[in-house]
Amino acid sequence: MSSSAVPVLSDVHTGIPENLLEKATAAKERLYSRKTAPPYYERDEQLPVLPPDVSRSTFNAAIAALEGILGSANVEVNDKPLVDGWYIEHPNTHDAYHVFSPGDSVSSAQCYPGSVEEVSAVVKWANKFEIPIYPISIGRNLGYGGAAPRVRGSVVVDLGRRMNKVLKVDGENYSCLVEPGVTYYKLYDEVKRSGFPMWIDTPDLGGGSVVGNAVDRGVGYTLYGDHFGNHCGMEVVLPNGEVIRTGMGALPGPDGTDNPTWQSFQYGYGPYADGIFSQSNFGIVTKMGFWLMPDTQHQTFMVTFPNDEDFADIVDIIRPLMIKRILGNIPQLRNVIQELAVTGRPKTDFYKGEGRVPREVIREHASKMPCGDCAWIFYGTVYGTKEQIADTLKIVNIEFSKIAGSKFLFPEDMPADHYIHSRVSVCSGVPEIRELDWLNWKPNAGHLFFAPISPTKKHDARVLYELVRDIHDEFGFDVFPTYCIANREMHFIANIVYDRDDEDEKARAMACMRKMIDVCAQHGYGEYRTHILLADQVAHTYGWNNQAMMRFNETLKDSLDPKGILAPGRAGIWPAKYRGKGWELLLGDDRATSNPADIKTVTELVSASHL
Ligand code: ADP
């Protein structure tokens, strides 16, 4: 593939900004140079795949009706070979990081509404034909299912293609209002262009949508790193097509304008509804407000710790620093193996044996790298005036120095291509593409995030780490632990990198995930977010009082969405129409498909539903 083919943001809403084009081109070349999987997957079944219980003639009539609503240019049937692409050129037809066969989690069609009225019309259309729809904003939720619908044959509602405007940047209120197709790359550009001294907050990679990431409760790394926590006001299309505005947006502004405090006060009056539209299938978010951080001086640093056993003490030092807000952002604690992986070099450059790279081998390579022979690395950033930064660094230095052999390093101490420079950007709200590099660890790499929450306490952190490490070992995967420390809790993100062209490795990756979800839940540690095909299992671990929470969610689902058209199965919430019919993928279910229609016998169906 030619490198000039990387699309840019000025041409397409999913593109890379010009200033990152060179890096993106190099990242793409590295990924494609190791690719052995075919460029596309032919499909040997009648296409498009149909939604459940919908005949081909009904489907064709429904698509004609949808073309009538949106125009035929804005409806595409999914009947071509599947192309996985890569981060910047990702598909909206299936999960690019497939965990079963590429043709498993697929849509029947994609459609592109251009306004809230059109989204509402699509929802009404779905109710009329009883066709499941699956909203995406950009569809780059890679590692969690990407653009793939949970129910095979759903119609993907790709909101981003035609609804991708930054509607408002308010330099007095330090806030913005965006449509679903606005990526962090785009918001960054627009805020910069506005000239106001404000930052955005971005995750490690900037190509996701600001809305999709917040509704899936993703995190970034500045003081505004809790994306859902820093949103203010939503506009939502309900599963019956009705449009609501939350918070102060429910109170009309004068003369039909938006309420002047929509992006100032989160709660409005009455029950705080916003939460039920995150990690759910209760509505489609068409506008969302966010607070923006005032521009400030900042200083990123790294601290290396020599021994594996230092981990518990590091966590106990971090906790009070976070709770007292001496460290106010979301810093990261990473294992030294990531220093090897973020070089973008393949695993085989470091180790050619089977299974995990042994500790001694990591040690030997790390000792030749800028981080030196260490076990853990803390990447922190402090903010404020020069004096405040100096004072804070003094305290942080005193605390971490309690661990013998720890070393404090600054960006200027490291070579120009070291990862710390990417942390400097991300921790000051500048979106990046560097984090993609560890995908070169394996050829044809896909990844699955295992993301449990642990208290920021020595005992829990150690127990969780050891469980995850041992289960990775059992299934033959390197463990890449990153702790994103929010305050009293840590998002433990362990990334399983697998070869998408290796069926055995994919099966092991899923088995490893299933076991980690189960074993960690037995110790009280639950995922904050998960892949669409693991949502049932994760949701069931939150089963206190005989699945009371799930019954509550199902009550909401059935009343808001009686025909069960909106993203059935997302977050493990199934509408009545689907419940107990073999869709739930629970522990012990080793189906290599998400589709109960592929299970051949009634006995298999009953046992697969685990009811
Ligand atoms: P991103 O590209 O930002 O990573 P996606 O578009 O892949 O995000 O969406 C992430 C998840 O959030 C998906 O499961 C998707 O169904 C859901 N989602 C995304 N956008 C919306 C939206 N506007 N309304 C409701 N749910 C959404």
XYZ file of C-alpha atoms and ligand atoms in Angstrom:
638
model
C 0.000 0.000 0.000
C 1.296 3.426 -0.807
C 2.063 5.598 2.174
C 0.589 8.651 0.470
C -2.754 6.934 0.919
C -3.071 8.001 4.579
C -6.147 10.252 4.555
C -5.861 13.673 6.150
C -8.289 15.505 8.402
C -8.793 18.355 5.978
C -10.237 15.822 3.493
C -12.157 13.419 5.727
C -13.442 13.553 9.301
C -11.577 10.327 10.216
C -8.253 11.566 8.792
C -4.946 12.347 10.460
C -3.988 16.005 11.002
C -1.274 17.201 8.644
C 1.228 17.674 11.465
C 1.021 13.949 12.298
C 0.979 12.739 8.682
C 4.623 11.756 8.624
C 4.331 9.768 11.864
C 1.094 8.128 10.677
C 2.682 7.192 7.367
C 5.637 5.601 9.144
C 3.294 3.768 11.557
C 1.264 2.430 8.655
C 4.365 1.291 6.781
C 5.663 -0.539 9.849
C 2.330 -2.310 10.355
C 1.940 -3.294 6.714
C 5.533 -4.457 6.425
C 4.764 -7.209 8.939
C 1.363 -8.128 7.563
C 0.958 -11.688 6.334
C -2.866 -11.813 6.528
C -4.762 -11.382 3.245
C -5.639 -7.795 2.216
C -9.343 -8.671 2.421
C -11.603 -11.566 3.398
C -13.967 -13.110 0.849
C -17.237 -14.323 2.339
C -18.886 -17.579 1.408
C -22.464 -16.932 2.516
C -25.330 -15.034 0.984
C -24.783 -11.311 1.471
C -25.648 -9.101 3.111
C -25.992 -11.025 6.356
C -29.556 -10.431 7.527
C -30.700 -9.182 10.925
C -32.271 -11.956 13.032
C -35.839 -12.940 12.091
C -35.934 -10.649 9.059
C -36.528 -12.188 5.632
C -34.541 -11.062 2.611
C -37.581 -9.516 0.977
C -38.488 -7.562 4.121
C -34.867 -6.466 4.445
C -34.782 -5.262 0.840
C -38.020 -3.339 1.328
C -36.655 -1.849 4.547
C -33.427 -0.724 2.835
C -35.442 0.896 0.054
C -37.459 2.748 2.709
C -34.252 3.837 4.473
C -32.884 5.146 1.169
C -36.095 7.089 0.869
C -35.399 8.743 4.227
C -31.649 9.414 3.897
C -31.049 9.318 0.137
C -29.466 6.292 -1.505
C -25.962 7.799 -1.204
C -26.318 7.548 2.577
C -27.156 3.846 2.807
C -24.628 1.101 2.009
C -25.321 -2.598 2.049
C -22.506 -4.687 3.540
C -22.025 -7.183 0.708
C -18.357 -6.777 -0.178
C -15.236 -8.609 1.020
C -14.157 -7.373 4.458
C -11.080 -5.156 4.752
C -9.535 -4.771 8.214
C -7.482 -1.712 7.244
C -5.584 -0.121 10.116
C -6.182 2.520 12.792
C -6.640 5.510 10.475
C -8.435 3.582 7.705
C -10.670 1.424 9.875
C -13.823 -0.335 8.647
C -17.387 0.361 9.752
C -18.553 -3.062 8.522
C -17.071 -5.364 11.176
C -14.629 -5.626 14.070
C -11.219 -4.903 12.530
C -9.631 -6.706 15.492
C -11.829 -9.778 15.097
C -11.668 -12.340 17.849
C -13.698 -14.965 15.999
C -13.841 -15.078 12.188
C -13.762 -11.673 10.431
C -17.282 -12.365 9.121
C -18.766 -12.997 12.554
C -19.472 -9.563 14.035
C -20.749 -7.834 10.894
C -23.461 -5.381 9.944
C -26.046 -5.921 7.203
C -25.721 -2.279 6.150
C -24.383 1.098 7.208
C -26.313 4.352 7.090
C -25.284 7.973 7.459
C -27.840 10.348 8.973
C -26.991 14.044 8.632
C -29.034 15.618 11.429
C -30.796 14.849 14.682
C -34.066 14.743 12.729
C -32.616 12.092 10.440
C -31.337 10.065 13.416
C -34.834 10.176 14.846
C -36.253 9.073 11.484
C -33.804 6.141 11.356
C -34.906 5.056 14.843
C -38.571 5.169 13.790
C -37.697 3.193 10.654
C -35.956 0.538 12.818
C -39.063 0.228 14.995
C -41.282 -0.136 11.958
C -39.232 -2.960 10.419
C -37.986 -4.358 13.758
C -34.408 -4.179 12.553
C -31.664 -3.739 15.184
C -29.484 -0.647 14.746
C -26.057 0.020 16.243
C -24.829 3.618 16.611
C -21.158 4.484 16.239
C -19.533 7.879 16.307
C -16.208 7.127 14.626
C -16.106 3.374 15.245
C -12.496 3.285 16.458
C -13.266 1.580 19.716
C -10.596 -0.937 18.721
C -9.861 -3.476 21.426
C -13.483 -3.255 22.543
C -15.229 -4.326 19.302
C -14.523 -1.371 16.996
C -17.509 -0.543 14.810
C -19.037 -4.009 15.079
C -22.609 -4.433 16.248
C -23.205 -6.973 18.993
C -26.064 -8.538 17.000
C -24.921 -9.865 13.649
C -26.757 -8.220 10.770
C -27.664 -5.007 12.640
C -27.661 -1.792 10.622
C -24.738 0.359 11.774
C -25.755 3.996 12.190
C -22.490 5.780 11.431
C -23.141 9.202 12.947
C -19.701 10.596 12.287
C -19.656 10.797 8.517
C -22.181 13.628 8.250
C -22.453 14.909 11.828
C -18.911 15.979 12.629
C -19.017 19.644 13.553
C -17.630 21.402 16.575
C -20.807 23.389 17.191
C -19.430 25.759 19.786
C -16.158 26.711 21.439
C -16.810 29.011 24.404
C -13.638 30.800 25.491
C -15.283 32.412 28.507
C -16.927 29.289 29.876
C -14.016 27.020 28.815
C -16.359 24.538 27.183
C -17.420 23.151 23.835
C -20.388 21.437 22.202
C -19.660 18.742 19.625
C -21.323 16.321 17.252
C -20.510 12.586 17.297
C -18.013 12.615 14.418
C -15.561 15.032 16.074
C -12.276 13.264 16.825
C -9.748 14.468 19.388
C -7.577 15.439 16.433
C -10.323 17.674 15.104
C -11.325 19.195 18.441
C -7.677 20.006 19.152
C -7.352 21.813 15.815
C -10.539 23.798 16.315
C -9.752 24.822 19.868
C -6.274 25.945 18.747
C -7.821 27.838 15.859
C -10.220 29.600 18.234
C -7.203 31.272 19.844
C -8.560 30.809 23.377
C -5.956 29.566 25.880
C -7.622 26.182 26.414
C -6.639 22.523 26.271
C -8.601 19.493 25.258
C -8.070 16.177 27.031
C -7.101 13.272 24.764
C -6.619 9.517 25.231
C -3.308 7.952 24.099
C -4.488 7.950 20.485
C -6.405 10.939 19.137
C -8.492 9.283 16.426
C -11.460 8.248 18.562
C -14.546 10.385 18.857
C -14.932 12.737 21.797
C -18.564 11.582 22.188
C -18.007 7.820 21.713
C -15.091 7.780 24.142
C -17.047 9.684 26.788
C -20.172 7.515 26.492
C -17.944 4.442 26.782
C -16.325 6.182 29.797
C -12.792 6.347 28.430
C -10.002 8.324 30.083
C -7.301 10.814 29.177
C -4.385 12.200 31.138
C -4.695 15.884 32.064
C -6.590 17.230 35.067
C -9.731 16.679 32.924
C -8.937 13.028 32.234
C -12.312 11.655 33.355
C -14.148 12.205 30.088
C -17.640 11.368 31.238
C -17.081 13.316 34.475
C -16.127 16.413 32.483
C -19.019 16.368 30.061
C -21.836 18.844 30.554
C -25.139 18.342 28.781
C -26.318 15.933 26.102
C -28.833 15.731 23.308
C -30.171 12.191 22.952
C -32.495 10.422 20.526
C -34.482 7.842 22.496
C -35.307 4.394 21.065
C -38.799 5.627 20.126
C -37.366 8.536 18.138
C -38.090 11.248 20.709
C -35.302 13.797 21.260
C -34.347 14.996 24.745
C -31.761 17.383 26.127
C -30.267 16.654 29.528
C -29.168 18.893 32.390
C -29.875 22.585 31.789
C -30.524 21.783 28.118
C -34.026 20.668 29.124
C -34.872 24.291 29.916
C -35.396 26.159 26.640
C -33.290 29.305 26.191
C -34.953 32.587 25.226
C -36.383 32.767 21.694
C -35.631 29.150 20.874
C -31.894 29.388 21.623
C -29.937 26.706 23.474
C -30.055 27.184 27.218
C -27.186 29.547 28.212
C -26.105 27.259 31.080
C -26.311 23.960 29.143
C -22.504 23.603 29.280
C -22.158 25.185 32.753
C -24.220 23.040 35.150
C -24.365 19.291 34.712
C -27.456 18.341 36.667
C -30.370 20.635 35.781
C -33.393 19.550 37.769
C -34.788 16.123 38.596
C -33.076 12.736 38.222
C -29.641 13.007 36.650
C -30.298 11.077 33.449
C -26.935 11.346 31.683
C -25.458 8.278 33.363
C -27.967 5.914 31.801
C -26.789 6.915 28.336
C -23.218 5.790 29.010
C -22.248 2.137 28.478
C -25.850 1.357 27.642
C -28.308 1.018 24.791
C -30.927 3.502 25.970
C -30.312 6.334 23.500
C -28.217 7.786 20.678
C -26.203 10.840 21.668
C -26.305 13.479 18.933
C -24.688 16.411 20.785
C -22.524 16.519 23.869
C -20.949 19.356 25.835
C -17.485 19.171 27.438
C -15.456 21.321 29.777
C -12.031 22.403 28.570
C -8.989 22.943 30.750
C -7.295 26.344 30.987
C -3.883 26.382 29.360
C -1.129 26.136 31.953
C 2.560 25.402 32.310
C 3.376 21.739 32.791
C 6.291 19.435 33.439
C 6.351 15.748 32.583
C 8.802 13.415 34.299
C 9.483 9.724 34.649
C 10.646 7.749 37.641
C 12.207 4.330 37.160
C 12.159 1.700 39.908
C 14.673 -1.145 39.906
C 12.840 -4.167 41.320
C 9.667 -6.078 40.443
C 8.798 -6.120 44.177
C 8.867 -2.297 44.366
C 5.412 -2.296 42.805
C 3.420 -2.435 46.054
C 5.430 0.382 47.681
C 5.112 2.546 44.568
C 1.323 2.239 44.767
C 1.293 3.198 48.429
C 3.394 6.272 47.690
C 1.155 7.313 44.803
C -2.139 7.109 46.746
C -1.650 10.044 49.156
C -0.041 12.110 46.403
C -3.208 11.627 44.378
C -5.766 12.002 47.169
C -4.104 15.217 48.382
C -4.134 16.373 44.742
C -0.389 16.928 44.776
C -0.616 14.890 41.562
C -3.846 16.020 39.970
C -3.931 14.384 36.561
C -4.141 10.714 35.539
C -0.544 9.500 35.630
C 0.571 6.087 34.400
C 2.591 3.355 35.998
C 3.915 0.969 33.369
C 5.883 -2.236 33.375
C 9.328 -2.093 31.781
C 8.265 -4.531 29.028
C 6.343 -1.627 27.497
C 9.607 0.226 26.957
C 10.512 -2.618 24.596
C 7.095 -2.686 22.913
C 6.735 1.082 22.289
C 9.920 1.057 20.254
C 7.696 -0.414 17.524
C 10.015 -3.396 17.148
C 8.620 -6.932 16.916
C 8.779 -9.341 19.818
C 11.084 -11.584 17.790
C 13.734 -8.832 17.845
C 13.943 -9.413 21.574
C 13.062 -13.082 21.994
C 12.475 -15.971 19.629
C 11.201 -18.572 22.103
C 7.646 -19.646 22.885
C 5.338 -17.938 25.405
C 6.163 -14.846 27.449
C 9.454 -13.025 27.097
C 11.346 -14.183 30.206
C 12.131 -11.550 32.827
C 15.928 -11.959 32.372
C 15.571 -11.262 28.646
C 13.545 -8.092 29.298
C 16.160 -7.060 31.845
C 19.011 -7.614 29.412
C 17.365 -5.473 26.688
C 16.162 -2.756 29.062
C 19.658 -2.338 30.433
C 20.804 -1.289 26.952
C 17.900 1.157 26.546
C 17.523 4.737 27.856
C 15.323 3.582 30.773
C 18.087 1.271 32.013
C 17.630 -1.979 33.922
C 14.417 -1.303 35.811
C 11.095 -2.976 36.575
C 8.471 -0.210 36.692
C 8.219 3.282 35.244
C 5.973 6.057 36.500
C 5.055 8.757 33.975
C 3.768 11.842 35.789
C 3.008 15.454 34.904
C 2.624 18.437 37.199
C 0.861 21.667 36.333
C 0.741 25.306 37.439
C 3.122 28.196 37.640
C 6.896 27.665 37.533
C 7.038 27.973 41.322
C 4.138 25.566 41.878
C 5.716 23.038 39.533
C 9.078 23.288 41.325
C 7.422 22.873 44.751
C 5.361 19.877 43.629
C 8.323 18.170 41.993
C 10.273 18.567 45.246
C 7.551 16.729 47.193
C 7.138 14.024 44.557
C 10.893 13.509 44.421
C 11.156 13.148 48.195
C 8.346 10.578 48.218
C 9.544 8.384 45.347
C 13.145 8.554 46.576
C 12.013 6.434 49.531
C 12.285 3.502 47.125
C 15.947 2.540 46.907
C 17.408 2.841 43.436
C 14.570 4.949 41.972
C 15.670 7.458 39.325
C 13.985 10.727 38.389
C 14.277 11.642 34.692
C 13.011 14.521 32.559
C 12.279 14.727 28.815
C 15.597 16.472 28.194
C 17.420 13.506 29.759
C 15.995 11.135 27.149
C 16.691 10.751 23.406
C 14.373 12.522 20.949
C 12.581 9.317 19.951
C 11.837 8.178 23.517
C 8.239 7.568 24.541
C 8.372 10.275 27.240
C 7.966 12.925 24.538
C 4.653 11.396 23.560
C 3.593 11.555 27.255
C 4.502 15.265 27.278
C 2.048 15.807 24.408
C -0.784 13.634 25.669
C -0.528 14.991 29.223
C -0.860 18.535 27.903
C -3.834 17.743 25.685
C -2.023 17.305 22.369
C -3.287 14.213 20.521
C -0.749 11.668 19.303
C -0.409 8.468 17.287
C 2.688 6.993 18.943
C 0.848 4.449 21.118
C 0.058 2.424 18.004
C 3.651 1.253 17.822
C 3.368 -1.629 20.240
C 1.022 -3.316 17.741
C 4.146 -4.326 15.859
C 4.861 -6.803 18.662
C 3.074 -9.481 16.625
C 2.366 -9.686 12.895
C -1.274 -8.864 11.925
C -1.755 -7.650 15.476
C -5.092 -7.023 17.063
C -5.528 -6.368 20.758
C -8.020 -6.918 23.529
C -8.077 -4.694 26.589
C -8.538 -6.323 29.964
C -9.442 -3.389 32.176
C -10.313 -4.081 35.812
C -10.492 -1.461 38.560
C -8.389 -1.758 41.686
C -8.216 0.457 44.766
C -4.969 2.455 44.855
C -3.765 0.195 47.644
C -0.744 -2.023 47.928
C -2.561 -5.265 48.734
C -5.203 -5.039 45.993
C -2.752 -3.863 43.369
C -0.455 -6.774 44.079
C -3.220 -9.418 44.156
C -4.714 -8.167 40.899
C -1.356 -7.934 39.164
C -0.366 -11.466 40.179
C -3.709 -12.928 39.048
C -3.435 -11.233 35.669
C 0.232 -12.121 35.212
C -0.311 -15.804 36.023
C -3.336 -16.157 33.742
C -1.474 -14.460 30.882
C 1.333 -16.939 31.497
C -1.061 -19.889 31.415
C -2.290 -18.841 27.965
C 1.140 -17.899 26.639
C 0.824 -14.098 26.393
C 3.161 -11.323 27.429
C 1.556 -9.153 30.050
C 1.582 -5.407 29.312
C 0.239 -3.786 32.470
C -0.450 -0.070 32.501
C -2.089 1.520 35.521
C -3.988 4.737 34.857
C -4.282 6.193 38.320
C -7.389 8.279 38.787
C -7.212 8.904 42.511
C -8.524 6.346 44.947
C -8.672 3.780 42.163
C -6.518 2.560 39.332
C -7.710 1.481 35.912
C -5.484 -1.531 35.332
C -5.208 -1.858 31.553
C -3.608 -5.104 30.418
C -3.408 -5.447 26.694
C -3.426 -8.849 25.025
C -1.748 -8.526 21.636
C -2.627 -11.373 19.276
C -2.115 -12.339 15.638
C -5.463 -11.978 13.844
C -4.354 -14.566 11.317
C -3.727 -17.238 13.950
C -6.927 -19.037 14.975
C -5.299 -20.785 17.909
C -3.924 -17.543 19.286
C -7.309 -15.839 18.942
C -9.007 -18.676 20.815
C -6.368 -18.457 23.549
C -6.793 -14.685 23.778
C -10.539 -15.037 24.355
C -10.050 -17.909 26.829
C -7.492 -15.804 28.698
C -9.924 -12.875 28.855
C -12.774 -15.077 30.059
C -10.670 -16.581 32.812
C -9.314 -13.206 33.957
C -12.812 -11.725 34.107
C -14.008 -14.651 36.185
C -11.070 -15.041 38.549
C -10.617 -11.308 39.149
C -14.350 -10.911 39.862
C -14.088 -13.647 42.481
C -11.569 -11.398 44.229
C -13.838 -8.347 43.837
C -12.168 -6.721 40.820
C -14.448 -5.840 37.901
C -13.838 -4.372 34.438
C -14.681 -0.734 33.831
C -15.254 -1.386 30.128
C -15.013 -4.392 27.854
C -15.222 -5.879 24.366
C -18.772 -6.285 22.997
C -18.446 -10.078 23.006
C -17.402 -10.132 26.662
C -20.061 -7.708 27.850
C -22.451 -10.447 29.003
C -19.855 -12.059 31.195
C -18.659 -8.768 32.673
C -22.213 -7.519 33.279
C -23.013 -10.732 35.148
C -20.043 -10.258 37.475
C -21.852 -7.119 38.682
C -24.548 -9.448 40.024
C -24.947 -8.407 43.678
C -28.358 -9.466 45.071
C -29.150 -12.018 42.411
C -28.502 -9.800 39.358
C -30.591 -6.913 40.759
C -28.646 -4.350 38.714
C -29.257 -6.244 35.486
C -32.979 -6.543 36.238
C -33.065 -2.772 36.757
C -31.297 -2.239 33.410
C -33.682 -4.657 31.705
C -36.670 -2.805 33.157
C -35.344 0.437 31.701
C -34.540 -1.248 28.398
C -37.959 -2.830 27.982
C -39.784 0.370 28.782
C -37.633 2.676 26.635
C -37.158 0.217 23.771
C -40.062 -2.261 23.698
C -39.147 -3.565 20.245
C -35.525 -4.009 21.235
C -34.091 -2.157 18.232
C -31.258 -0.142 19.788
C -27.902 -1.934 20.127
C -29.297 -5.125 21.664
C -26.714 -6.765 23.909
C -24.479 -3.722 24.305
C -23.141 -3.648 27.907
C -24.810 -7.060 28.357
C -28.282 -5.511 28.305
C -30.675 -7.554 26.181
C -34.216 -6.464 25.380
C -37.057 -8.939 26.068
C -37.112 -10.011 22.435
C -33.608 -11.515 22.673
C -33.316 -12.574 26.312
C -32.686 -16.245 26.994
C -32.514 -17.165 23.314
C -28.856 -18.038 23.171
C -27.414 -14.579 22.574
C -25.772 -14.252 25.978
C -22.123 -15.303 25.863
C -21.367 -16.272 29.413
C -18.503 -18.038 31.115
C -17.918 -21.574 29.885
C -19.393 -20.779 26.495
C -16.713 -21.697 23.990
C -18.686 -20.840 20.867
C -16.458 -19.385 18.184
C -19.330 -17.195 16.998
C -21.529 -14.482 18.432
C -24.569 -15.721 16.563
C -26.942 -18.227 18.175
C -28.253 -19.148 14.726
C -24.891 -20.829 14.170
C -25.546 -23.220 17.025
C -27.010 -26.285 15.512
C -29.158 -28.069 18.073
C -31.733 -27.073 20.656
C -29.648 -28.710 23.378
C -26.670 -26.593 22.379
C -28.854 -23.482 22.352
C -30.197 -24.109 25.834
C -26.773 -24.875 27.224
C -25.276 -21.833 25.479
C -27.816 -19.532 27.064
C -26.836 -20.835 30.533
C -30.310 -20.284 31.860
P -14.730 5.807 19.141
O -14.579 5.827 17.695
O -14.756 7.116 19.782
O -13.762 4.898 19.816
P -17.170 4.359 18.780
O -17.867 5.155 17.771
O -16.523 3.084 18.331
O -16.145 5.254 19.519
O -18.148 4.057 19.982
C -17.752 3.464 21.165
C -18.949 2.798 21.782
O -19.907 3.771 22.183
C -19.678 1.866 20.835
O -20.061 0.724 21.568
C -20.907 2.623 20.381
O -22.029 1.818 20.180
C -21.148 3.613 21.495
N -21.489 4.907 20.915
C -20.684 5.624 20.134
N -21.258 6.773 19.792
C -22.468 6.790 20.353
C -23.522 7.732 20.359
N -23.382 8.885 19.727
N -24.643 7.411 21.032
C -24.727 6.253 21.702
N -23.757 5.345 21.746
C -22.631 5.591 21.077
